[in-house]
Protein backbone atom coordinates (compact mmCIF):
# COMPACT_ATOMS: atom_id res chain seq x y z
CA UNK A 1 0.00 0.00 0.00
CA UNK A 2 2.83 2.39 0.86
CA UNK A 3 5.83 2.97 -1.32
CA UNK A 4 8.80 5.29 -1.07
CA UNK A 5 9.25 8.18 -3.45
CA UNK A 6 11.75 7.61 -6.25
CA UNK A 7 13.24 10.96 -5.20
CA UNK A 8 14.14 9.72 -1.71
CA UNK A 9 17.96 9.77 -1.59
CA UNK A 10 18.41 9.46 2.16
CA UNK A 11 20.96 6.86 3.32
CA UNK A 12 19.51 3.50 4.26
CA UNK A 13 20.02 1.58 7.47
CA UNK A 14 18.91 -1.78 8.81
CA UNK A 15 16.45 -2.44 11.58
CA UNK A 16 15.00 -5.75 12.74
CA UNK A 17 11.26 -6.39 12.83
CA UNK A 18 10.31 -9.58 14.66
CA UNK A 19 13.84 -10.77 13.95
CA UNK A 20 13.73 -10.06 10.22
CA UNK A 21 16.07 -7.50 8.66
CA UNK A 22 14.19 -4.50 7.22
CA UNK A 23 15.65 -1.57 5.34
CA UNK A 24 14.75 1.88 6.64
CA UNK A 25 15.98 5.37 5.81
CA UNK A 26 17.65 7.87 8.06
CA UNK A 27 14.97 10.18 9.40
CA UNK A 28 12.18 7.61 9.20
CA UNK A 29 10.06 7.10 12.24
CA UNK A 30 9.57 3.49 13.28
CA UNK A 31 5.98 3.58 11.98
CA UNK A 32 7.00 5.04 8.62
CA UNK A 33 9.67 2.37 8.22
CA UNK A 34 7.20 -0.38 9.13
CA UNK A 35 4.58 0.86 6.67
CA UNK A 36 7.17 1.25 3.92
CA UNK A 37 8.52 -2.26 4.55
CA UNK A 38 5.58 -3.96 2.88
CA UNK A 39 5.35 -6.41 5.78
CA UNK A 40 2.20 -7.17 7.73
CA UNK A 41 2.77 -4.85 10.68
CA UNK A 42 -0.70 -4.92 12.21
CA UNK A 43 -0.63 -5.01 15.98
CA UNK A 44 -3.45 -6.49 18.06
CA UNK A 45 -5.27 -4.47 20.69
CA UNK A 46 -5.02 -5.56 24.32
CA UNK A 47 -8.77 -6.00 24.96
CA UNK A 48 -10.37 -7.37 21.80
CA UNK A 49 -7.37 -8.37 19.70
CA UNK A 50 -8.59 -6.11 16.88
CA UNK A 51 -5.94 -5.32 14.26
CA UNK A 52 -4.48 -1.81 14.15
CA UNK A 53 -2.04 0.07 11.94
CA UNK A 54 -0.43 3.45 12.53
CA UNK A 55 -3.08 6.04 11.69
CA UNK A 56 -2.44 9.63 12.72
CA UNK A 57 1.38 9.55 12.54
CA UNK A 58 1.55 12.39 15.07
CA UNK A 59 1.19 10.83 18.52
CA UNK A 60 -2.56 11.11 19.03
CA UNK A 61 -4.27 7.77 18.26
CA UNK A 62 -1.86 5.25 19.87
CA UNK A 63 -2.59 2.74 17.09
CA UNK A 64 1.14 2.45 16.42
CA UNK A 65 2.24 0.83 19.70
CA UNK A 66 5.27 -1.44 19.29
CA UNK A 67 8.01 -2.92 21.39
CA UNK A 68 11.32 -1.19 20.67
CA UNK A 69 14.56 -2.63 22.01
CA UNK A 70 12.59 -4.60 24.61
CA UNK A 71 10.41 -1.72 25.84
CA UNK A 72 6.69 -2.15 25.09
CA UNK A 73 3.96 0.39 24.34
CA UNK A 74 6.25 2.76 22.46
CA UNK A 75 4.57 5.01 19.94
CA UNK A 76 6.32 4.09 16.72
CA UNK A 77 5.24 7.29 14.99
CA UNK A 78 7.25 9.39 17.46
CA UNK A 79 10.47 7.38 17.58
CA UNK A 80 13.13 7.83 14.88
CA UNK A 81 14.77 4.65 13.63
CA UNK A 82 18.36 3.82 14.54
CA UNK A 83 20.63 1.24 12.96
CA UNK A 84 20.18 -2.17 14.57
CA UNK A 85 16.96 -1.25 16.37
CA UNK A 86 14.93 -4.31 17.43
CA UNK A 87 11.21 -3.88 16.89
CA UNK A 88 8.48 -6.33 17.80
CA UNK A 89 4.90 -6.02 16.62
CA UNK A 90 2.74 -6.07 19.75
CA UNK A 91 0.11 -8.77 20.02
CA UNK A 92 -2.16 -7.75 22.86
CA UNK A 93 -0.94 -5.93 25.95
CA UNK A 94 2.70 -5.36 26.68
CA UNK A 95 4.45 -7.79 28.91
CA UNK A 96 5.40 -6.53 32.36
CA UNK A 97 9.14 -6.34 32.96
CA UNK A 98 10.03 -5.96 29.31
S1 LIG B 1 0.08 6.66 14.63
FE1 LIG B 1 -1.28 7.68 15.98
S2 LIG B 1 -0.14 7.83 17.82
FE2 LIG B 1 1.22 6.92 16.41
JSON list of C-alpha atoms and ligand atoms in Angstrom, two decimals:
[
{"chain": "A", "resi": 1, "resn": "UNK", "atom": "CA", "xyz": [0.00, 0.00, 0.00]},
{"chain": "A", "resi": 2, "resn": "UNK", "atom": "CA", "xyz": [2.83, 2.39, 0.86]},
{"chain": "A", "resi": 3, "resn": "UNK", "atom": "CA", "xyz": [5.83, 2.97, -1.32]},
{"chain": "A", "resi": 4, "resn": "UNK", "atom": "CA", "xyz": [8.80, 5.29, -1.07]},
{"chain": "A", "resi": 5, "resn": "UNK", "atom": "CA", "xyz": [9.25, 8.18, -3.45]},
{"chain": "A", "resi": 6, "resn": "UNK", "atom": "CA", "xyz": [11.75, 7.61, -6.25]},
{"chain": "A", "resi": 7, "resn": "UNK", "atom": "CA", "xyz": [13.24, 10.96, -5.20]},
{"chain": "A", "resi": 8, "resn": "UNK", "atom": "CA", "xyz": [14.14, 9.72, -1.71]},
{"chain": "A", "resi": 9, "resn": "UNK", "atom": "CA", "xyz": [17.96, 9.77, -1.59]},
{"chain": "A", "resi": 10, "resn": "UNK", "atom": "CA", "xyz": [18.41, 9.46, 2.16]},
{"chain": "A", "resi": 11, "resn": "UNK", "atom": "CA", "xyz": [20.96, 6.86, 3.32]},
{"chain": "A", "resi": 12, "resn": "UNK", "atom": "CA", "xyz": [19.51, 3.50, 4.26]},
{"chain": "A", "resi": 13, "resn": "UNK", "atom": "CA", "xyz": [20.02, 1.58, 7.47]},
{"chain": "A", "resi": 14, "resn": "UNK", "atom": "CA", "xyz": [18.91, -1.78, 8.81]},
{"chain": "A", "resi": 15, "resn": "UNK", "atom": "CA", "xyz": [16.45, -2.44, 11.58]},
{"chain": "A", "resi": 16, "resn": "UNK", "atom": "CA", "xyz": [15.00, -5.75, 12.74]},
{"chain": "A", "resi": 17, "resn": "UNK", "atom": "CA", "xyz": [11.26, -6.39, 12.83]},
{"chain": "A", "resi": 18, "resn": "UNK", "atom": "CA", "xyz": [10.31, -9.58, 14.66]},
{"chain": "A", "resi": 19, "resn": "UNK", "atom": "CA", "xyz": [13.84, -10.77, 13.95]},
{"chain": "A", "resi": 20, "resn": "UNK", "atom": "CA", "xyz": [13.73, -10.06, 10.22]},
{"chain": "A", "resi": 21, "resn": "UNK", "atom": "CA", "xyz": [16.07, -7.50, 8.66]},
{"chain": "A", "resi": 22, "resn": "UNK", "atom": "CA", "xyz": [14.19, -4.50, 7.22]},
{"chain": "A", "resi": 23, "resn": "UNK", "atom": "CA", "xyz": [15.65, -1.57, 5.34]},
{"chain": "A", "resi": 24, "resn": "UNK", "atom": "CA", "xyz": [14.75, 1.88, 6.64]},
{"chain": "A", "resi": 25, "resn": "UNK", "atom": "CA", "xyz": [15.98, 5.37, 5.81]},
{"chain": "A", "resi": 26, "resn": "UNK", "atom": "CA", "xyz": [17.65, 7.87, 8.06]},
{"chain": "A", "resi": 27, "resn": "UNK", "atom": "CA", "xyz": [14.97, 10.18, 9.40]},
{"chain": "A", "resi": 28, "resn": "UNK", "atom": "CA", "xyz": [12.18, 7.61, 9.20]},
{"chain": "A", "resi": 29, "resn": "UNK", "atom": "CA", "xyz": [10.06, 7.10, 12.24]},
{"chain": "A", "resi": 30, "resn": "UNK", "atom": "CA", "xyz": [9.57, 3.49, 13.28]},
{"chain": "A", "resi": 31, "resn": "UNK", "atom": "CA", "xyz": [5.98, 3.58, 11.98]},
{"chain": "A", "resi": 32, "resn": "UNK", "atom": "CA", "xyz": [7.00, 5.04, 8.62]},
{"chain": "A", "resi": 33, "resn": "UNK", "atom": "CA", "xyz": [9.67, 2.37, 8.22]},
{"chain": "A", "resi": 34, "resn": "UNK", "atom": "CA", "xyz": [7.20, -0.38, 9.13]},
{"chain": "A", "resi": 35, "resn": "UNK", "atom": "CA", "xyz": [4.58, 0.86, 6.67]},
{"chain": "A", "resi": 36, "resn": "UNK", "atom": "CA", "xyz": [7.17, 1.25, 3.92]},
{"chain": "A", "resi": 37, "resn": "UNK", "atom": "CA", "xyz": [8.52, -2.26, 4.55]},
{"chain": "A", "resi": 38, "resn": "UNK", "atom": "CA", "xyz": [5.58, -3.96, 2.88]},
{"chain": "A", "resi": 39, "resn": "UNK", "atom": "CA", "xyz": [5.35, -6.41, 5.78]},
{"chain": "A", "resi": 40, "resn": "UNK", "atom": "CA", "xyz": [2.20, -7.17, 7.73]},
{"chain": "A", "resi": 41, "resn": "UNK", "atom": "CA", "xyz": [2.77, -4.85, 10.68]},
{"chain": "A", "resi": 42, "resn": "UNK", "atom": "CA", "xyz": [-0.70, -4.92, 12.21]},
{"chain": "A", "resi": 43, "resn": "UNK", "atom": "CA", "xyz": [-0.63, -5.01, 15.98]},
{"chain": "A", "resi": 44, "resn": "UNK", "atom": "CA", "xyz": [-3.45, -6.49, 18.06]},
{"chain": "A", "resi": 45, "resn": "UNK", "atom": "CA", "xyz": [-5.27, -4.47, 20.69]},
{"chain": "A", "resi": 46, "resn": "UNK", "atom": "CA", "xyz": [-5.02, -5.56, 24.32]},
{"chain": "A", "resi": 47, "resn": "UNK", "atom": "CA", "xyz": [-8.77, -6.00, 24.96]},
{"chain": "A", "resi": 48, "resn": "UNK", "atom": "CA", "xyz": [-10.37, -7.37, 21.80]},
{"chain": "A", "resi": 49, "resn": "UNK", "atom": "CA", "xyz": [-7.37, -8.37, 19.70]},
{"chain": "A", "resi": 50, "resn": "UNK", "atom": "CA", "xyz": [-8.59, -6.11, 16.88]},
{"chain": "A", "resi": 51, "resn": "UNK", "atom": "CA", "xyz": [-5.94, -5.32, 14.26]},
{"chain": "A", "resi": 52, "resn": "UNK", "atom": "CA", "xyz": [-4.48, -1.81, 14.15]},
{"chain": "A", "resi": 53, "resn": "UNK", "atom": "CA", "xyz": [-2.04, 0.07, 11.94]},
{"chain": "A", "resi": 54, "resn": "UNK", "atom": "CA", "xyz": [-0.43, 3.45, 12.53]},
{"chain": "A", "resi": 55, "resn": "UNK", "atom": "CA", "xyz": [-3.08, 6.04, 11.69]},
{"chain": "A", "resi": 56, "resn": "UNK", "atom": "CA", "xyz": [-2.44, 9.63, 12.72]},
{"chain": "A", "resi": 57, "resn": "UNK", "atom": "CA", "xyz": [1.38, 9.55, 12.54]},
{"chain": "A", "resi": 58, "resn": "UNK", "atom": "CA", "xyz": [1.55, 12.39, 15.07]},
{"chain": "A", "resi": 59, "resn": "UNK", "atom": "CA", "xyz": [1.19, 10.83, 18.52]},
{"chain": "A", "resi": 60, "resn": "UNK", "atom": "CA", "xyz": [-2.56, 11.11, 19.03]},
{"chain": "A", "resi": 61, "resn": "UNK", "atom": "CA", "xyz": [-4.27, 7.77, 18.26]},
{"chain": "A", "resi": 62, "resn": "UNK", "atom": "CA", "xyz": [-1.86, 5.25, 19.87]},
{"chain": "A", "resi": 63, "resn": "UNK", "atom": "CA", "xyz": [-2.59, 2.74, 17.09]},
{"chain": "A", "resi": 64, "resn": "UNK", "atom": "CA", "xyz": [1.14, 2.45, 16.42]},
{"chain": "A", "resi": 65, "resn": "UNK", "atom": "CA", "xyz": [2.24, 0.83, 19.70]},
{"chain": "A", "resi": 66, "resn": "UNK", "atom": "CA", "xyz": [5.27, -1.44, 19.29]},
{"chain": "A", "resi": 67, "resn": "UNK", "atom": "CA", "xyz": [8.01, -2.92, 21.39]},
{"chain": "A", "resi": 68, "resn": "UNK", "atom": "CA", "xyz": [11.32, -1.19, 20.67]},
{"chain": "A", "resi": 69, "resn": "UNK", "atom": "CA", "xyz": [14.56, -2.63, 22.01]},
{"chain": "A", "resi": 70, "resn": "UNK", "atom": "CA", "xyz": [12.59, -4.60, 24.61]},
{"chain": "A", "resi": 71, "resn": "UNK", "atom": "CA", "xyz": [10.41, -1.72, 25.84]},
{"chain": "A", "resi": 72, "resn": "UNK", "atom": "CA", "xyz": [6.69, -2.15, 25.09]},
{"chain": "A", "resi": 73, "resn": "UNK", "atom": "CA", "xyz": [3.96, 0.39, 24.34]},
{"chain": "A", "resi": 74, "resn": "UNK", "atom": "CA", "xyz": [6.25, 2.76, 22.46]},
{"chain": "A", "resi": 75, "resn": "UNK", "atom": "CA", "xyz": [4.57, 5.01, 19.94]},
{"chain": "A", "resi": 76, "resn": "UNK", "atom": "CA", "xyz": [6.32, 4.09, 16.72]},
{"chain": "A", "resi": 77, "resn": "UNK", "atom": "CA", "xyz": [5.24, 7.29, 14.99]},
{"chain": "A", "resi": 78, "resn": "UNK", "atom": "CA", "xyz": [7.25, 9.39, 17.46]},
{"chain": "A", "resi": 79, "resn": "UNK", "atom": "CA", "xyz": [10.47, 7.38, 17.58]},
{"chain": "A", "resi": 80, "resn": "UNK", "atom": "CA", "xyz": [13.13, 7.83, 14.88]},
{"chain": "A", "resi": 81, "resn": "UNK", "atom": "CA", "xyz": [14.77, 4.65, 13.63]},
{"chain": "A", "resi": 82, "resn": "UNK", "atom": "CA", "xyz": [18.36, 3.82, 14.54]},
{"chain": "A", "resi": 83, "resn": "UNK", "atom": "CA", "xyz": [20.63, 1.24, 12.96]},
{"chain": "A", "resi": 84, "resn": "UNK", "atom": "CA", "xyz": [20.18, -2.17, 14.57]},
{"chain": "A", "resi": 85, "resn": "UNK", "atom": "CA", "xyz": [16.96, -1.25, 16.37]},
{"chain": "A", "resi": 86, "resn": "UNK", "atom": "CA", "xyz": [14.93, -4.31, 17.43]},
{"chain": "A", "resi": 87, "resn": "UNK", "atom": "CA", "xyz": [11.21, -3.88, 16.89]},
{"chain": "A", "resi": 88, "resn": "UNK", "atom": "CA", "xyz": [8.48, -6.33, 17.80]},
{"chain": "A", "resi": 89, "resn": "UNK", "atom": "CA", "xyz": [4.90, -6.02, 16.62]},
{"chain": "A", "resi": 90, "resn": "UNK", "atom": "CA", "xyz": [2.74, -6.07, 19.75]},
{"chain": "A", "resi": 91, "resn": "UNK", "atom": "CA", "xyz": [0.11, -8.77, 20.02]},
{"chain": "A", "resi": 92, "resn": "UNK", "atom": "CA", "xyz": [-2.16, -7.75, 22.86]},
{"chain": "A", "resi": 93, "resn": "UNK", "atom": "CA", "xyz": [-0.94, -5.93, 25.95]},
{"chain": "A", "resi": 94, "resn": "UNK", "atom": "CA", "xyz": [2.70, -5.36, 26.68]},
{"chain": "A", "resi": 95, "resn": "UNK", "atom": "CA", "xyz": [4.45, -7.79, 28.91]},
{"chain": "A", "resi": 96, "resn": "UNK", "atom": "CA", "xyz": [5.40, -6.53, 32.36]},
{"chain": "A", "resi": 97, "resn": "UNK", "atom": "CA", "xyz": [9.14, -6.34, 32.96]},
{"chain": "A", "resi": 98, "resn": "UNK", "atom": "CA", "xyz": [10.03, -5.96, 29.31]},
{"chain": "B", "resi": 1, "resn": "LIG", "atom": "S1", "xyz": [0.08, 6.66, 14.63]},
{"chain": "B", "resi": 1, "resn": "LIG", "atom": "FE1", "xyz": [-1.28, 7.68, 15.98]},
{"chain": "B", "resi": 1, "resn": "LIG", "atom": "S2", "xyz": [-0.14, 7.83, 17.82]},
{"chain": "B", "resi": 1, "resn": "LIG", "atom": "FE2", "xyz": [1.22, 6.92, 16.41]}
]
